Amino acid sequence: MGRPPCCDKIGVKKGPWTPEEDIILVSYIQKNGPGNWRSAPTNTGLLRCSKSCRLRWTNYLRPGIKRGNFTEQEEKMIIHLQALLGNRWAAIASYLPQRTDNDIKNYWNTHLKKKLDKLQGNSDEENHHHRRHSDSKGRHSSPSSETTMTKGQWERRLQTDIHMAKQALCEALSIDNKSINLPDLPTSPSTATYASSADNIARLLPNWMSSSKKCSQMSSESFETCQTTQTQSSLINQQFQSPLSEGYTLQFGSNNNLNHNNQQKNYCSNYSHSDASQSFSAETSVFQDESKPNMTDQMPPLSFLEKWLLDDAATQADLMNLSLEESNFF
DNA sequence: AAATTGGGCAACCGCCTTGCA
DNA sequence: TTGCAAGGCGGTTGCCCAATT
């Protein structure tokens, strides 16, 4: 007997969000700030439940989200952290501020898990079993929740976990001899991939537009003209240019990996540019405080255990001959 | 060219945690 | 202390699309 749903099932819209809905939500958050999700649907008129609004914001609309291909650094970071923390995606995401937990979770499930399986095979039965256990149990696999274990069992398990974490870390370290795989910082404006909420919405447009041809119902007033190309995307970008994005190269419509082939696809839009730009004119300045911040300042403090693991592993790294690179891991 | 299959990902579901009255 | 509401989180689903048959 679970709790009743957070909102009435009747009249609640499900499925993909439209840019219109995105704008409404972002405008609302611009005025009221994130939080108080309960009142968001009623105040905005969105036919979405509060959880859906929150999820949309945290996973896609929030400023500072990096999307697209994961870098090798990020991969290594995730692999290490997953070994260390298990499937605690939110915790892992806190070490990769530009990525969402959902993103990391999906990437793990669709890419990294396969890579690791391929690499490790089934030879290491113990590790395999452990990993599966960790995967299936997720957050319940933490030592503190192993209520049925005796203290001795728990300690042995902890030792094993620490050993595995060390191993994973050493493997990660052995790839490029960098002491710690800190996330790649936006070192220069030309390479940065930070995006504001407006950018996020703009970036989502091509995908949405390409699919919208099926949604012929799309309000004809709102989406009237159909055009081809990236010119429009760059136009939108310009319209959505925000203080935060000004210093950075925007992903949308440029040489990014995000849009894949979609950039080449046709899409329709009127997306009421003027309104949108108005709506977003001050948006990022409001959200800058809220967004996930600069990595150097924001790198969460390592726990004692993590510090110890990292320090210990760093000293061992030079001694290690393990090279995942040599084993064609990447 | 049509049908099938599989991968990727956005979004939903339901349980857990937290904060508050 | 207890119960409720809201937010947080991880697992899972379902859709879309590209590759394959």
Coordinates of C-alpha atoms (C1' of nucleotides) in Angstrom, one line a residue:
Chain A
M1 CA 0.0 0.0 0.0
G2 CA 1.9 3.0 -1.2
R3 CA 1.0 6.5 -0.6
P4 CA -1.4 8.1 -3.0
P5 CA 0.2 9.8 -5.9
C6 CA 1.5 13.3 -5.4
C7 CA -1.1 14.6 -7.8
D8 CA -4.3 13.6 -9.4
K9 CA -3.9 11.3 -12.2
I10 CA -6.8 12.9 -14.0
G11 CA -5.9 15.9 -16.1
V12 CA -2.2 15.5 -15.6
K13 CA -0.2 15.5 -18.8
K14 CA 2.5 12.9 -19.2
G15 CA 5.2 12.4 -21.8
P16 CA 7.8 14.7 -23.4
W17 CA 7.8 18.3 -22.5
T18 CA 7.2 20.9 -25.1
P19 CA 9.3 24.1 -25.4
E20 CA 6.2 26.0 -24.5
E21 CA 5.9 24.2 -21.2
D22 CA 9.6 24.6 -20.7
I23 CA 9.3 28.4 -21.0
I24 CA 6.4 28.5 -18.7
L25 CA 8.2 26.5 -16.1
V26 CA 11.4 28.5 -16.4
S27 CA 9.5 31.7 -16.2
Y28 CA 7.9 30.6 -13.1
I29 CA 11.1 29.5 -11.5
Q30 CA 12.6 32.8 -12.6
K31 CA 10.0 34.6 -10.5
N32 CA 9.7 32.3 -7.6
G33 CA 12.9 30.3 -7.6
P34 CA 13.3 26.6 -7.5
G35 CA 11.5 24.7 -4.8
N36 CA 7.9 24.8 -3.8
W37 CA 7.2 22.4 -6.6
R38 CA 3.8 21.7 -5.2
S39 CA 2.5 25.0 -6.3
A40 CA 4.2 25.2 -9.6
P41 CA 1.5 23.4 -11.6
T42 CA -1.3 25.4 -10.1
N43 CA 0.5 28.7 -10.4
T44 CA 1.7 28.1 -14.0
G45 CA -1.3 26.3 -15.3
L46 CA 0.9 23.5 -16.4
L47 CA -0.9 20.2 -16.6
R48 CA 2.0 18.5 -15.0
C49 CA 2.5 17.1 -11.6
S50 CA 4.9 18.7 -9.2
K51 CA 7.4 15.9 -9.5
S52 CA 7.4 16.1 -13.2
C53 CA 8.2 19.9 -12.9
R54 CA 11.0 19.3 -10.5
L55 CA 12.5 16.5 -12.6
R56 CA 12.3 18.6 -15.8
W57 CA 14.0 21.4 -14.1
T58 CA 16.8 19.5 -12.4
N59 CA 17.5 17.3 -15.3
Y60 CA 17.2 19.6 -18.3
L61 CA 16.3 23.2 -17.7
R62 CA 18.6 24.0 -14.8
P63 CA 21.5 26.2 -15.9
G64 CA 24.9 24.7 -15.9
I65 CA 24.0 21.3 -17.2
K66 CA 26.4 19.8 -19.7
R67 CA 24.9 17.4 -22.1
G68 CA 26.3 15.2 -24.9
N69 CA 29.1 12.8 -24.9
F70 CA 30.9 12.0 -21.8
T71 CA 34.6 12.7 -21.8
E72 CA 37.2 10.1 -21.0
Q73 CA 37.8 11.9 -17.7
E74 CA 34.2 11.8 -16.8
E75 CA 34.0 8.1 -17.7
K76 CA 36.9 7.3 -15.4
M77 CA 35.5 9.5 -12.7
I78 CA 32.2 7.7 -12.9
I79 CA 33.7 4.2 -12.9
H80 CA 35.8 5.1 -9.9
L81 CA 32.9 6.6 -8.0
Q82 CA 30.6 3.8 -8.9
A83 CA 33.1 1.4 -7.4
L84 CA 33.4 3.6 -4.4
L85 CA 29.8 4.5 -3.8
G86 CA 27.7 2.0 -5.7
N87 CA 24.6 3.0 -7.5
R88 CA 24.2 6.2 -5.5
W89 CA 23.9 8.3 -8.6
A90 CA 23.0 11.5 -6.8
A91 CA 26.2 11.2 -4.8
I92 CA 28.2 10.4 -7.9
A93 CA 26.6 13.3 -9.7
S94 CA 27.7 15.6 -6.9
Y95 CA 31.3 15.0 -8.1
L96 CA 30.3 15.8 -11.6
P97 CA 28.4 19.0 -11.2
Q98 CA 27.7 19.5 -14.8
R99 CA 26.0 16.1 -15.1
T100 CA 22.7 15.0 -13.7
D101 CA 22.2 11.8 -11.8
N102 CA 19.8 10.6 -14.4
D103 CA 22.3 11.3 -17.1
I104 CA 25.0 9.5 -15.2
K105 CA 22.7 6.6 -14.4
N106 CA 21.7 6.2 -18.1
Y107 CA 25.3 6.4 -19.2
W108 CA 26.3 3.8 -16.8
N109 CA 23.6 1.5 -17.7
T110 CA 24.0 1.9 -21.4
H111 CA 27.7 2.3 -21.9
L112 CA 30.0 1.8 -18.9
K113 CA 28.5 -1.3 -17.5
K114 CA 28.9 -3.0 -20.8
K115 CA 32.4 -1.8 -21.1
L116 CA 33.3 -3.1 -17.7
D117 CA 31.6 -6.4 -18.4
K118 CA 33.5 -6.7 -21.6
L119 CA 36.7 -5.9 -19.9
Q120 CA 36.3 -8.1 -16.9
G121 CA 34.4 -10.9 -18.5
N122 CA 33.1 -13.5 -16.2
S123 CA 36.5 -14.6 -14.9
D124 CA 36.4 -12.7 -11.7
E125 CA 33.3 -14.4 -10.3
E126 CA 33.6 -12.7 -7.0
N127 CA 33.7 -9.3 -8.3
H128 CA 31.0 -10.0 -10.8
H129 CA 28.8 -11.2 -8.1
H130 CA 29.6 -8.2 -6.0
R131 CA 28.9 -5.9 -8.8
R132 CA 25.6 -7.5 -9.6
H133 CA 24.6 -7.3 -6.1
S134 CA 25.5 -3.7 -6.0
D135 CA 23.6 -3.0 -9.1
S136 CA 20.5 -4.7 -8.1
K137 CA 20.4 -3.3 -4.6
G138 CA 21.5 0.1 -5.4
R139 CA 21.2 2.4 -2.4
H140 CA 20.4 -0.5 -0.2
S141 CA 23.9 -1.9 -0.6
S142 CA 25.6 0.5 1.6
P143 CA 27.1 -1.0 4.7
S144 CA 24.8 0.9 7.0
S145 CA 21.8 -0.8 5.5
E146 CA 23.1 -4.3 5.7
T147 CA 21.1 -4.9 8.8
T148 CA 21.2 -8.7 8.5
M149 CA 24.9 -8.8 8.5
T150 CA 26.9 -9.5 11.6
K151 CA 29.5 -7.0 12.5
G152 CA 32.3 -9.3 11.4
Q153 CA 30.6 -9.9 8.1
W154 CA 30.1 -6.2 7.7
E155 CA 33.7 -5.5 8.3
R156 CA 34.8 -8.1 5.8
R157 CA 32.4 -6.6 3.3
L158 CA 33.7 -3.2 4.0
Q159 CA 37.3 -4.4 3.5
T160 CA 36.2 -5.9 0.2
D161 CA 34.5 -2.7 -0.9
I162 CA 37.5 -0.7 0.0
H163 CA 39.8 -3.0 -1.8
M164 CA 37.6 -2.8 -4.9
A165 CA 37.4 0.9 -4.7
K166 CA 41.2 1.1 -4.5
Q167 CA 41.5 -1.2 -7.4
A168 CA 39.1 0.9 -9.5
L169 CA 40.9 4.0 -8.5
C170 CA 44.3 2.6 -9.4
E171 CA 43.0 1.5 -12.7
A172 CA 41.6 4.9 -13.4
L173 CA 44.9 6.5 -12.3
S174 CA 47.0 4.3 -14.4
I175 CA 45.5 5.5 -17.6
D176 CA 47.0 8.9 -17.8
N177 CA 49.1 9.2 -14.7
K178 CA 47.0 12.1 -13.4
S179 CA 46.7 12.1 -9.7
I180 CA 43.0 12.6 -9.6
N181 CA 40.5 12.6 -12.3
L182 CA 39.0 15.9 -11.7
P183 CA 36.3 16.9 -14.0
D184 CA 37.4 18.9 -17.0
L185 CA 37.0 22.5 -16.2
P186 CA 35.9 25.0 -18.6
T187 CA 39.4 26.3 -19.1
S188 CA 38.6 28.7 -21.8
P189 CA 35.4 30.2 -23.2
S190 CA 36.0 28.5 -26.4
T191 CA 35.7 25.0 -25.0
A192 CA 33.2 25.4 -22.3
T193 CA 30.0 23.6 -22.5
Y194 CA 28.0 25.3 -19.8
A195 CA 24.6 26.3 -20.8
S196 CA 21.9 28.4 -19.2
S197 CA 18.3 27.4 -19.0
A198 CA 17.6 29.3 -22.1
D199 CA 20.4 27.5 -23.9
N200 CA 19.0 24.2 -22.6
I201 CA 15.7 24.9 -24.1
A202 CA 17.1 26.2 -27.3
R203 CA 19.3 23.1 -27.5
L204 CA 16.3 20.9 -27.1
L205 CA 14.4 22.5 -29.9
P206 CA 15.8 20.6 -32.9
N207 CA 15.1 17.3 -31.3
W208 CA 11.7 18.4 -30.4
M209 CA 11.0 19.9 -33.7
S210 CA 12.0 16.9 -35.6
S211 CA 9.6 14.9 -33.6
S212 CA 7.0 17.5 -33.8
K213 CA 6.2 16.6 -37.3
K214 CA 4.3 13.8 -35.8
C215 CA 2.6 16.1 -33.5
S216 CA 0.6 17.8 -36.1
Q217 CA -1.6 18.9 -33.3
M218 CA 1.0 21.3 -32.2
S219 CA -0.7 24.6 -31.8
S220 CA -0.6 26.1 -35.2
E221 CA -0.3 29.6 -33.7
S222 CA 2.7 28.6 -31.8
F223 CA 4.5 26.6 -34.3
E224 CA 3.7 27.8 -37.7
T225 CA 6.8 28.1 -39.9
C226 CA 8.8 25.2 -40.9
Q227 CA 12.4 25.9 -41.8
T228 CA 15.5 24.0 -42.4
T229 CA 18.9 24.5 -41.0
Q230 CA 21.1 25.6 -38.3
T231 CA 20.6 29.2 -39.1
Q232 CA 17.5 29.3 -37.1
S233 CA 19.1 27.5 -34.2
S234 CA 21.8 30.0 -34.1
L235 CA 19.2 32.7 -34.3
I236 CA 17.5 31.2 -31.3
N237 CA 20.8 31.1 -29.6
Q238 CA 21.3 34.7 -30.2
Q239 CA 17.9 35.5 -28.9
F240 CA 18.5 33.5 -25.9
Q241 CA 21.9 34.8 -25.3
S242 CA 22.3 35.3 -21.6
P243 CA 24.9 36.7 -19.3
L244 CA 26.0 33.3 -18.4
S245 CA 26.3 32.0 -21.9
E246 CA 27.9 35.1 -23.2
G247 CA 31.3 34.0 -22.1
Y248 CA 31.0 30.6 -23.5
T249 CA 30.7 29.0 -26.8
L250 CA 27.2 27.8 -27.1
Q251 CA 26.7 24.2 -28.0
F252 CA 23.5 24.6 -30.0
G253 CA 24.1 24.8 -33.7
S254 CA 27.8 24.6 -33.4
N255 CA 30.3 21.8 -33.5
N256 CA 29.0 19.9 -30.7
N257 CA 28.1 16.3 -30.3
L258 CA 24.8 16.9 -28.8
N259 CA 22.6 17.2 -31.8
H260 CA 24.0 14.3 -33.7
N261 CA 22.3 14.1 -36.9
N262 CA 19.4 16.1 -35.7
Q263 CA 21.1 19.3 -36.7
Q264 CA 20.6 18.3 -40.2
K265 CA 16.9 17.6 -39.8
N266 CA 14.2 19.9 -40.6
Y267 CA 12.3 21.5 -37.8
C268 CA 9.5 23.9 -37.4
S269 CA 9.5 26.8 -35.2
N270 CA 8.2 30.1 -34.4
Y271 CA 8.9 29.6 -30.7
S272 CA 7.9 33.2 -30.2
H273 CA 11.5 34.4 -30.1
S274 CA 10.8 37.9 -28.8
D275 CA 8.7 36.6 -26.0
A276 CA 11.3 34.0 -25.2
S277 CA 14.1 36.4 -25.1
Q278 CA 12.1 38.6 -22.9
S279 CA 11.4 35.9 -20.6
F280 CA 15.0 34.9 -20.3
S281 CA 16.6 38.2 -20.3
A282 CA 17.3 38.2 -16.6
E283 CA 16.9 34.6 -16.1
T284 CA 20.4 33.4 -15.8
S285 CA 21.4 36.1 -13.4
V286 CA 18.7 34.8 -11.2
F287 CA 19.8 31.3 -11.6
Q288 CA 23.5 31.7 -11.4
D289 CA 23.4 31.3 -7.7
E290 CA 21.2 28.3 -8.0
S291 CA 23.1 26.5 -10.7
K292 CA 25.8 24.1 -10.1
P293 CA 28.8 26.2 -9.8
N294 CA 32.4 26.4 -10.8
M295 CA 34.1 23.1 -10.3
T296 CA 37.1 24.4 -8.5
D297 CA 35.1 26.0 -5.9
Q298 CA 32.4 23.5 -5.8
M299 CA 34.3 20.2 -5.7
P300 CA 32.6 18.6 -2.7
P301 CA 34.8 17.8 0.1
L302 CA 35.9 14.2 0.2
S303 CA 35.0 12.1 3.1
F304 CA 37.7 10.8 5.3
L305 CA 37.5 7.4 3.7
E306 CA 37.5 8.8 0.2
K307 CA 40.5 11.0 1.0
W308 CA 42.3 8.1 2.4
L309 CA 41.5 5.9 -0.6
L310 CA 42.6 8.6 -3.0
D311 CA 45.8 9.4 -1.1
D312 CA 46.7 5.8 -0.7
A313 CA 45.9 5.0 -4.3
A314 CA 47.9 7.9 -5.5
T315 CA 51.0 6.7 -3.9
Q316 CA 50.4 3.3 -5.3
A317 CA 49.7 4.6 -8.8
D318 CA 53.3 4.8 -9.8
L319 CA 53.9 1.3 -8.8
M320 CA 51.0 0.0 -10.7
N321 CA 51.4 -1.4 -14.1
L322 CA 47.8 -1.7 -14.7
S323 CA 46.8 0.2 -17.7
L324 CA 43.3 0.0 -18.9
E325 CA 44.3 1.9 -21.9
E326 CA 46.7 -0.8 -22.9
S327 CA 44.0 -3.3 -22.5
N328 CA 41.9 -1.4 -24.9
F329 CA 39.5 -0.5 -22.4
F330 CA 38.8 2.9 -23.9
Chain B
dA1 C1' 11.1 -1.4 -49.2
dA2 C1' 9.2 -3.3 -45.2
dA3 C1' 9.8 -5.6 -40.9
dT4 C1' 12.4 -6.6 -36.9
dT5 C1' 15.7 -5.8 -33.4
dG6 C1' 18.4 -3.4 -30.2
dG7 C1' 20.4 0.8 -28.1
dG8 C1' 19.8 5.2 -26.1
dC9 C1' 17.4 8.3 -23.3
dA10 C1' 13.6 11.0 -21.3
dA11 C1' 10.2 10.5 -18.1
dC12 C1' 7.5 8.0 -14.8
dC13 C1' 6.8 5.2 -10.6
dG14 C1' 7.2 4.2 -6.0
dC15 C1' 9.9 4.0 -1.9
dC16 C1' 12.7 6.6 1.4
dT17 C1' 14.0 10.7 3.9
dT18 C1' 13.2 15.1 5.7
dG19 C1' 10.8 19.0 7.6
dC20 C1' 7.1 20.8 10.0
dA21 C1' 2.9 21.3 12.6
Chain C
dT1 C1' 6.1 11.8 19.5
dT2 C1' 3.4 11.2 15.6
dG3 C1' 1.5 11.9 11.2
dC4 C1' 1.5 14.2 7.0
dA5 C1' 3.2 16.5 2.9
dA6 C1' 6.9 17.5 -0.1
dG7 C1' 11.2 16.6 -2.0
dG8 C1' 14.9 13.3 -3.2
dC9 C1' 16.4 9.2 -5.2
dG10 C1' 17.1 4.9 -7.8
dG11 C1' 14.8 1.5 -10.7
dT12 C1' 12.1 0.8 -14.5
dT13 C1' 9.3 1.7 -18.5
dG14 C1' 8.2 3.1 -23.1
dC15 C1' 9.2 5.7 -27.1
dC16 C1' 12.1 6.9 -30.9
dC17 C1' 15.5 5.9 -34.2
dA18 C1' 19.2 3.7 -36.5
dA19 C1' 21.0 -0.7 -37.9
dT20 C1' 20.1 -5.1 -39.5
dT21 C1' 17.6 -8.8 -41.8

